[in-house]
C-alpha positions as a printed Julia matrix, in Angstrom:
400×3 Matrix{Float64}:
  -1.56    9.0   -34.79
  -0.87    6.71  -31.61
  -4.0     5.22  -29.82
  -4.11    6.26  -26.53
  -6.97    4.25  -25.43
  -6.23    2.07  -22.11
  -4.64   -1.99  -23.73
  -7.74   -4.29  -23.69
  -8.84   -5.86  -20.2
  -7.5    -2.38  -18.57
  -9.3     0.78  -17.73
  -8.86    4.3   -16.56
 -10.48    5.53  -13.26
 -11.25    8.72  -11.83
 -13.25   10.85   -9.81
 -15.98    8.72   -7.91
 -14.85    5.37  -10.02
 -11.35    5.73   -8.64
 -13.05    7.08   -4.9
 -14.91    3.75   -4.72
 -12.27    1.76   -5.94
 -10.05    3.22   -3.42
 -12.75    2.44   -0.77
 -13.32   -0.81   -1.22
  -9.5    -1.9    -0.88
  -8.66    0.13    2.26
 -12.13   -1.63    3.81
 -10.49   -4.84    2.76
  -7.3    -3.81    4.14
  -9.28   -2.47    7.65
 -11.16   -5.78    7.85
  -7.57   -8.18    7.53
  -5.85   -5.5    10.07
  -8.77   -6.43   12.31
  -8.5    -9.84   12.45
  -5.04   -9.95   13.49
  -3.57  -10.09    9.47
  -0.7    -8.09    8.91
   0.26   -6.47    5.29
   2.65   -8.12    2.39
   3.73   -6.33   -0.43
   5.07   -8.44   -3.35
   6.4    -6.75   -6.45
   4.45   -6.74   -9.21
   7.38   -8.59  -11.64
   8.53  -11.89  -10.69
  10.56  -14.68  -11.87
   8.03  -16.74  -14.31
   9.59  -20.22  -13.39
   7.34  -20.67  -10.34
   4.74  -20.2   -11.56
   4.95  -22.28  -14.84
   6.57  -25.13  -12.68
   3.18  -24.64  -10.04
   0.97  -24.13  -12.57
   1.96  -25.91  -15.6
   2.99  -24.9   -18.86
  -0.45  -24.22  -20.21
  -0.71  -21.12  -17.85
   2.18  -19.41  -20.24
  -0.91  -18.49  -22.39
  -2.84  -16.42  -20.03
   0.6   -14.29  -18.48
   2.12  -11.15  -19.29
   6.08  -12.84  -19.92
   9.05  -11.63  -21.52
  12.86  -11.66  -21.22
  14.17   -8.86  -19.48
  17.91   -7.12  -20.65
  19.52   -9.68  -18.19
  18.11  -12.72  -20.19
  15.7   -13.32  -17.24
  12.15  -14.86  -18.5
  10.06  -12.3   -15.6
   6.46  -12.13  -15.61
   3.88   -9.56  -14.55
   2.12  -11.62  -11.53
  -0.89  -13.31  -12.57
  -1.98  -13.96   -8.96
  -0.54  -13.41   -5.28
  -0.7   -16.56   -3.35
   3.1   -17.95   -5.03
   4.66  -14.5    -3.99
   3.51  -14.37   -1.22
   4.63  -17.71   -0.28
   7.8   -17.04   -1.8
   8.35  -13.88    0.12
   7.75  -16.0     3.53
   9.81  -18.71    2.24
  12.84  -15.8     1.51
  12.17  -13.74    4.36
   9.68  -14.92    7.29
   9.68  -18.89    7.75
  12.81  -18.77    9.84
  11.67  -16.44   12.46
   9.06  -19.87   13.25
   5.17  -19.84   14.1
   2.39  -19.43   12.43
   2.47  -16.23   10.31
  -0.77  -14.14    8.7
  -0.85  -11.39    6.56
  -2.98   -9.97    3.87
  -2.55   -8.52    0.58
  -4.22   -5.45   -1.7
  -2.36   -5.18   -5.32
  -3.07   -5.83   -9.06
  -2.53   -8.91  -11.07
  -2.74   -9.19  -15.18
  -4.24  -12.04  -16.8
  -4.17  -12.33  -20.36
  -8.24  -13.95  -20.02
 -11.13  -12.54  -22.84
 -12.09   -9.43  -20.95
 -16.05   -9.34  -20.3
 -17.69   -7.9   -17.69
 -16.17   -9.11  -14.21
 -13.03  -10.28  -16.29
 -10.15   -8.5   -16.94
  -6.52   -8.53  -17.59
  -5.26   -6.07  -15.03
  -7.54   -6.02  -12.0
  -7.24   -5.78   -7.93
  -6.55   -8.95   -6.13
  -7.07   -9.19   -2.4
  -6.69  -12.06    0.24
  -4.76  -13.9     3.07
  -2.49  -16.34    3.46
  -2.68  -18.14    6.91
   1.59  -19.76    7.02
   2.35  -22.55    9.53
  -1.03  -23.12   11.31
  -0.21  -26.38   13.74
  -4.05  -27.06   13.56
  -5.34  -27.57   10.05
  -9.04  -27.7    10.51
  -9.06  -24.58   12.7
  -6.96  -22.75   10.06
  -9.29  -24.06    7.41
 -12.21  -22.76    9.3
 -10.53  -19.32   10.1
  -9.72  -18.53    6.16
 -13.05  -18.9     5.15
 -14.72  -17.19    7.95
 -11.9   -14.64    7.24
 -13.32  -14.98    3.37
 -17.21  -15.01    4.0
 -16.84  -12.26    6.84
 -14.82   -9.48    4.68
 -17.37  -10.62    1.62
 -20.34   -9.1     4.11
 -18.78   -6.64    5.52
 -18.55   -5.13    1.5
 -22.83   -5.12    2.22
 -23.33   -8.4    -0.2
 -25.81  -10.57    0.49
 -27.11  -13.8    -0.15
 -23.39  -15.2     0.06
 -23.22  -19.37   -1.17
 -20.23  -21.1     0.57
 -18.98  -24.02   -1.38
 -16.58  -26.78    0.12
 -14.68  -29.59   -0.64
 -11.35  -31.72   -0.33
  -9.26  -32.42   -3.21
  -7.68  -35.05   -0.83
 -10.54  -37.59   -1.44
  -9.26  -38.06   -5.07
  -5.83  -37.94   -4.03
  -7.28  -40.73   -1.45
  -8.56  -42.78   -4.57
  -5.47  -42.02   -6.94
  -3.11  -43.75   -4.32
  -5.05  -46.5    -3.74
  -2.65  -49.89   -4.94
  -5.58  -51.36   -6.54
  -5.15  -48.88   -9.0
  -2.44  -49.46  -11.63
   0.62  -47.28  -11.83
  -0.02  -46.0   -15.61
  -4.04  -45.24  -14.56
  -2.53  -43.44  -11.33
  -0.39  -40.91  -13.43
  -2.92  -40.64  -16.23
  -5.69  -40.05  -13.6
  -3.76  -37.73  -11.45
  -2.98  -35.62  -14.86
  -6.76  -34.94  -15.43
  -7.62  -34.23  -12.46
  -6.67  -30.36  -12.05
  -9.62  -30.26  -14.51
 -12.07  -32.12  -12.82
 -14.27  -32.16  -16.42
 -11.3   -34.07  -17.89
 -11.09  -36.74  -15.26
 -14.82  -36.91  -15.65
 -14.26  -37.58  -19.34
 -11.49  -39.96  -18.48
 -13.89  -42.3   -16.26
 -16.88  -41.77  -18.94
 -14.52  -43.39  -21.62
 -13.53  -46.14  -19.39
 -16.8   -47.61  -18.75
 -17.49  -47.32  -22.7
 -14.6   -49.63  -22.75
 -15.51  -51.53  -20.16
 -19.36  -52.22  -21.82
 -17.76  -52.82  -24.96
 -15.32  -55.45  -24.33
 -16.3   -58.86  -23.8
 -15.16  -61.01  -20.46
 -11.96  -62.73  -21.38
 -12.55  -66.37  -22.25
 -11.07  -68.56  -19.61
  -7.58  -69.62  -19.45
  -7.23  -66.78  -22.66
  -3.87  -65.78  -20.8
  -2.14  -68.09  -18.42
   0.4   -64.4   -17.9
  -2.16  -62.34  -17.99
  -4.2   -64.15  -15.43
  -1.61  -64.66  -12.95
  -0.57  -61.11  -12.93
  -4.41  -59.9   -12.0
  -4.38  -61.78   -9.2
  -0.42  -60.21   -8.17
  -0.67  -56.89   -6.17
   0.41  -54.16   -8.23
   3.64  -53.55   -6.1
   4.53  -57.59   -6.85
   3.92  -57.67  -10.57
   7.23  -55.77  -11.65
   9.03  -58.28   -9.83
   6.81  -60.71  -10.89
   7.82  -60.1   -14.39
  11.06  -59.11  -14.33
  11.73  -62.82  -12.96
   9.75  -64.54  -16.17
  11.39  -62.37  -18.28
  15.13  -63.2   -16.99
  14.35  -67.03  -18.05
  14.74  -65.89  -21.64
  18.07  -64.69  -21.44
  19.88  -61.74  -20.93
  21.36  -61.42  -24.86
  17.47  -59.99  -25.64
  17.29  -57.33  -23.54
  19.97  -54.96  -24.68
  21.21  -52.34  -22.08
  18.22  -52.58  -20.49
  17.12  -54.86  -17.49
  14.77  -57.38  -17.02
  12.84  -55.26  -13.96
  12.9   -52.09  -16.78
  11.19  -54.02  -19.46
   9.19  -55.54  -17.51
   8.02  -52.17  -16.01
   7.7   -50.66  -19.86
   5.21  -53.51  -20.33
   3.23  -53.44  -18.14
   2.76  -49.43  -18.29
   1.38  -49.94  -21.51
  -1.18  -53.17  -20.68
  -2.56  -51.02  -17.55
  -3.09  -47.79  -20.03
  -4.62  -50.16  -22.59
  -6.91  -51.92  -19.6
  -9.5   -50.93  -17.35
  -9.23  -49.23  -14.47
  -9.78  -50.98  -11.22
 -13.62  -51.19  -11.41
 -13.97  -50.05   -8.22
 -12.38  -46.85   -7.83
 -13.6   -45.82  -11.13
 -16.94  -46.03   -9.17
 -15.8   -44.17   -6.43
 -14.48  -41.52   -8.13
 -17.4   -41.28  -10.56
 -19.23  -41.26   -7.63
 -17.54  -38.8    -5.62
 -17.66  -36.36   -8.65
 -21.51  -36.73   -8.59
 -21.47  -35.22   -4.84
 -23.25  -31.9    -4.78
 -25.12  -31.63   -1.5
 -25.52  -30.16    2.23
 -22.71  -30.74    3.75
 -23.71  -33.05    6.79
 -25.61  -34.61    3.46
 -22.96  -34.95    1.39
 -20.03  -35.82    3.82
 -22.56  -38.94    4.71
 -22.4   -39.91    0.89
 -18.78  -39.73    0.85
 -18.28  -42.19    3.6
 -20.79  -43.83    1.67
 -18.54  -43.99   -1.33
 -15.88  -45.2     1.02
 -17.0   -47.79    2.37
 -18.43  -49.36   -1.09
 -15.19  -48.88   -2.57
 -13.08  -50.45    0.55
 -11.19  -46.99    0.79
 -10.04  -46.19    4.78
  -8.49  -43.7     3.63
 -11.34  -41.53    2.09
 -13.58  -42.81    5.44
 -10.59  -41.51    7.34
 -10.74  -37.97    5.96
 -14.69  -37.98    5.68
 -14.19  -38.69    9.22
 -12.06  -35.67    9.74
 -14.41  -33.31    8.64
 -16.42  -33.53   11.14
 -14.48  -31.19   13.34
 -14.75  -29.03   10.24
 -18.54  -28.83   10.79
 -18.24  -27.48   14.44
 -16.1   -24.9    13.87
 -17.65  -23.58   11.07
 -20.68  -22.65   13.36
 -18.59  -21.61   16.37
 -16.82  -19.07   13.91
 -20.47  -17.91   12.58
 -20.58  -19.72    9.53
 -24.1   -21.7     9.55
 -23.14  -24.98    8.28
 -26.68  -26.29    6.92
 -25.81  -22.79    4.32
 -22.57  -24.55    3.09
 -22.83  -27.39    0.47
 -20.16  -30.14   -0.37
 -18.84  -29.92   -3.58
 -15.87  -31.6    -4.58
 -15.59  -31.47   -7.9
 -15.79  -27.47   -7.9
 -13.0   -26.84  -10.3
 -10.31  -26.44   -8.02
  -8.16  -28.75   -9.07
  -5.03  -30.87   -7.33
  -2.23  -28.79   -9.0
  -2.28  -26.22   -6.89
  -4.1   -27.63   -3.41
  -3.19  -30.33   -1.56
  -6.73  -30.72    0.47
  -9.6   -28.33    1.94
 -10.78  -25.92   -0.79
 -13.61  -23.7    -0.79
 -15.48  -20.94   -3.1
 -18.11  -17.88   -1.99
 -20.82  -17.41   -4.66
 -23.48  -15.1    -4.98
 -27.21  -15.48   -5.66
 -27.22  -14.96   -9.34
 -26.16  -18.48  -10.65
 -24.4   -16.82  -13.57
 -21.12  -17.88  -14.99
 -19.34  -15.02  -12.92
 -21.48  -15.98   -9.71
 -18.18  -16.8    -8.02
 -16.55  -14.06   -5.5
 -13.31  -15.57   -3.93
 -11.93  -19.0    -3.67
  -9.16  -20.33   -1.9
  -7.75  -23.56    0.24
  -5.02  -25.57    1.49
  -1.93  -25.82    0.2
   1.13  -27.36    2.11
   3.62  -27.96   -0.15
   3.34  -24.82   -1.93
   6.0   -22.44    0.25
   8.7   -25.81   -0.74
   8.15  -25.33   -4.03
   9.09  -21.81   -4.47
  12.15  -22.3    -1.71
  11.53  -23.19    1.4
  13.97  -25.85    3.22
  10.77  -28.02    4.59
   6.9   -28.25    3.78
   4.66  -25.73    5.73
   1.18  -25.79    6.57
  -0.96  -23.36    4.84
  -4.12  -22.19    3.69
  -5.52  -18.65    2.15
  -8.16  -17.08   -0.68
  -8.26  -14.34   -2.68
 -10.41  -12.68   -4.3
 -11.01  -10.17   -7.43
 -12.34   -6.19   -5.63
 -13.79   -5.14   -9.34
 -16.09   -8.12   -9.44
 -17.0    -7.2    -6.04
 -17.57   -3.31   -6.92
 -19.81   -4.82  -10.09
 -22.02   -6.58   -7.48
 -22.32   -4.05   -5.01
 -23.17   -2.05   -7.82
 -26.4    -4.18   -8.73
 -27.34   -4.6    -5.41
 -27.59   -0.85   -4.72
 -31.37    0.71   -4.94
């Protein structure tokens, strides 16, 4: 005999479950309509291609996929922010201005269900498209975010910030060699990773000795190059040998293939691995903590990160002028969202419990996402989401 039980991560609802569920989403709905967010309806199977290039392969894992009888790879959607930003690159982006709308719709997951996890479940959020001011769009999305969350009747809300542009900052720094860069910048969508990255460097570091002097006459004279120089640098020496050794490739090319692998075998620039292992550490009140990463900056000679420190202090007034006290929100930039997917402000909305499903919705800044799934130019944006069963689980345990 068939089972006819619901597929794993799924579940039937009726009666009051289904009354509440359908509650919940038309509040959410009422509470985007009210802030001047219109509705967006992506379907529920999409291409899989954008969001395997967005997200990398290892996403493949967790999503529904299969080849449909056109010899389409099509996906159930795993989340709502890439088509939604594919439906305003396709249909909306022309028109110009800034665009806002909201969403209410299912997404499947192929996670371990548990409770607060599953594989099909309610996603809701906005999407703020082509906002000229970024910190005031910023603000607005998680006021947005933190007003809907109390509006629901949860209390008790932690609001959790941070920039993924101060690694970025770091990363392109030209102290820090090319091969380092592109190994850095792969580990840091998992924040852990690049934290493991830095922690095996300075093992290195301890455990080498200090070169003896005059060890390499090369070597020494390409530490004290800039990195944009040493290429050239190279590619020069390496012409004085003759072209018959180099094959079909060119002097510059080797020279490039070398030094890749010297700067993966090396050290990073001593420095920013401090800064970054530094700015990982940062888990504080926000005036606190945006005072340690200008801090950070200006021990690691980065204008860069000071710049966008700098620019956060806007940040902090508009947080309060939209209601949001900002001695409640704490700067945390290592908060596992990672650089894959935003390009600067991110935050997340906890609750109380300090469990490993404390977290409520999440979101940030993304500008080159709507681009990516094509659009003819980047566009400003920034949005969150968030899951309504997790929410209906809390509201449940904070009932009397």
């Amino acid at each position: 005999m068939a089972d006819t039980q619901p597929v794993s991560g799924a579940f039937d609802l009726a009666e009051e479950q289904a009354a509440r569920a359908e509650a919940l989403a038309e509040a959410s709905r009422a509470w985007f309509r009210s802030k001047g967010y219109g509705p967006v309806k992506p379907p529920i199977l999409e291409r899989a291609a954008p969001f395997l290039d967005r997200l990398g392969e290892e996403i493949r894992s967790r999503m529904y996929i299969f080849t449909d009888p056109g010899g389409h790879e099509v996906c159930l959607r795993p989340e709502m922010t890439i088509p939604t930003a594919r439906l305003y690159a396709d249909s909306i982006h022309e028109r110009g201005g800034p665009f806002r709308c909201y969403y209410v719709g299912s997404v499947f997951r192929f996670d371990w269900p548990r409770e607060g996890r599953y594989r099909q479940f309610t996603q809701a959020g906005a999407e703020f498209f082509g906002g000229a001011d970024a910190a005031d769009a910023d603000v607005e999305v998680l006021a947005l975010a933190h007003g809907l969350l109390q509006s629901y009747g949860l209390s008790d809300l932690h609001v959790q910030v941070g920039d993924v542009a101060f690694f970025a900052a770091l990363l392109a720094d030209e102290r820090l060699a090319p091969a380092w860069r592109m190994r850095l910048a792969r580990a840091a969508p998992d924040f852990a990773t690049l934290e493991r990255e830095l922690a095996q460097d300075a093992e290195r570091r301890a455990a080498t000795p200090a070169s003896p002097e005059g060890d390499s006459e090369i070597g020494a004279l390409l530490d004290q190059t800039p990195a944009a120089q040493r290429d050239a640098l190279l590619g020069h020496v390496l012409t004085t040998v003759g072209p018959e050794h180099f094959g079909v490739r060119t002097p510059e090319q080797i020279a490039r293939r070398l030094l890749n692998r010297a700067e993966a075998r090396g050290p990073i620039e001593p420095a920013i691995a401090t800064a970054l292992t530094s700015l990982l550490a940062v888990d504080l009140p926000l005036d606190e903590g945006l005072a340690e990463v200008r801090g950070i900056a200006d021990a690691a000679g980065s204008a860069a990160l000071a710049a966008l420190a700098d620019g956060w202090d806007r940040r902090v007034a508009l947080l309060a002028e939209r209601g949001v006290d900002p001695a409640g929100v704490r700067l945390r930039p290592r908060m596992g969202r990672g650089i894959h997917y935003y390009t600067g402000f991110v935050f997340e909305i906890h609750d109380g419990t300090d469990s490993a499903e404390s977290q409520l919705c999440g979101g940030g800044r993304y500008d080159d996402l709507v681009e990516s799934v094509g659009g003819t130019e980047p566009v400003p944006a920034v949005g969150f989401s968030l899951g309504l069963e997790r929410v209906q689980l809390r509201l449940a345990e904070e009932a009397p």
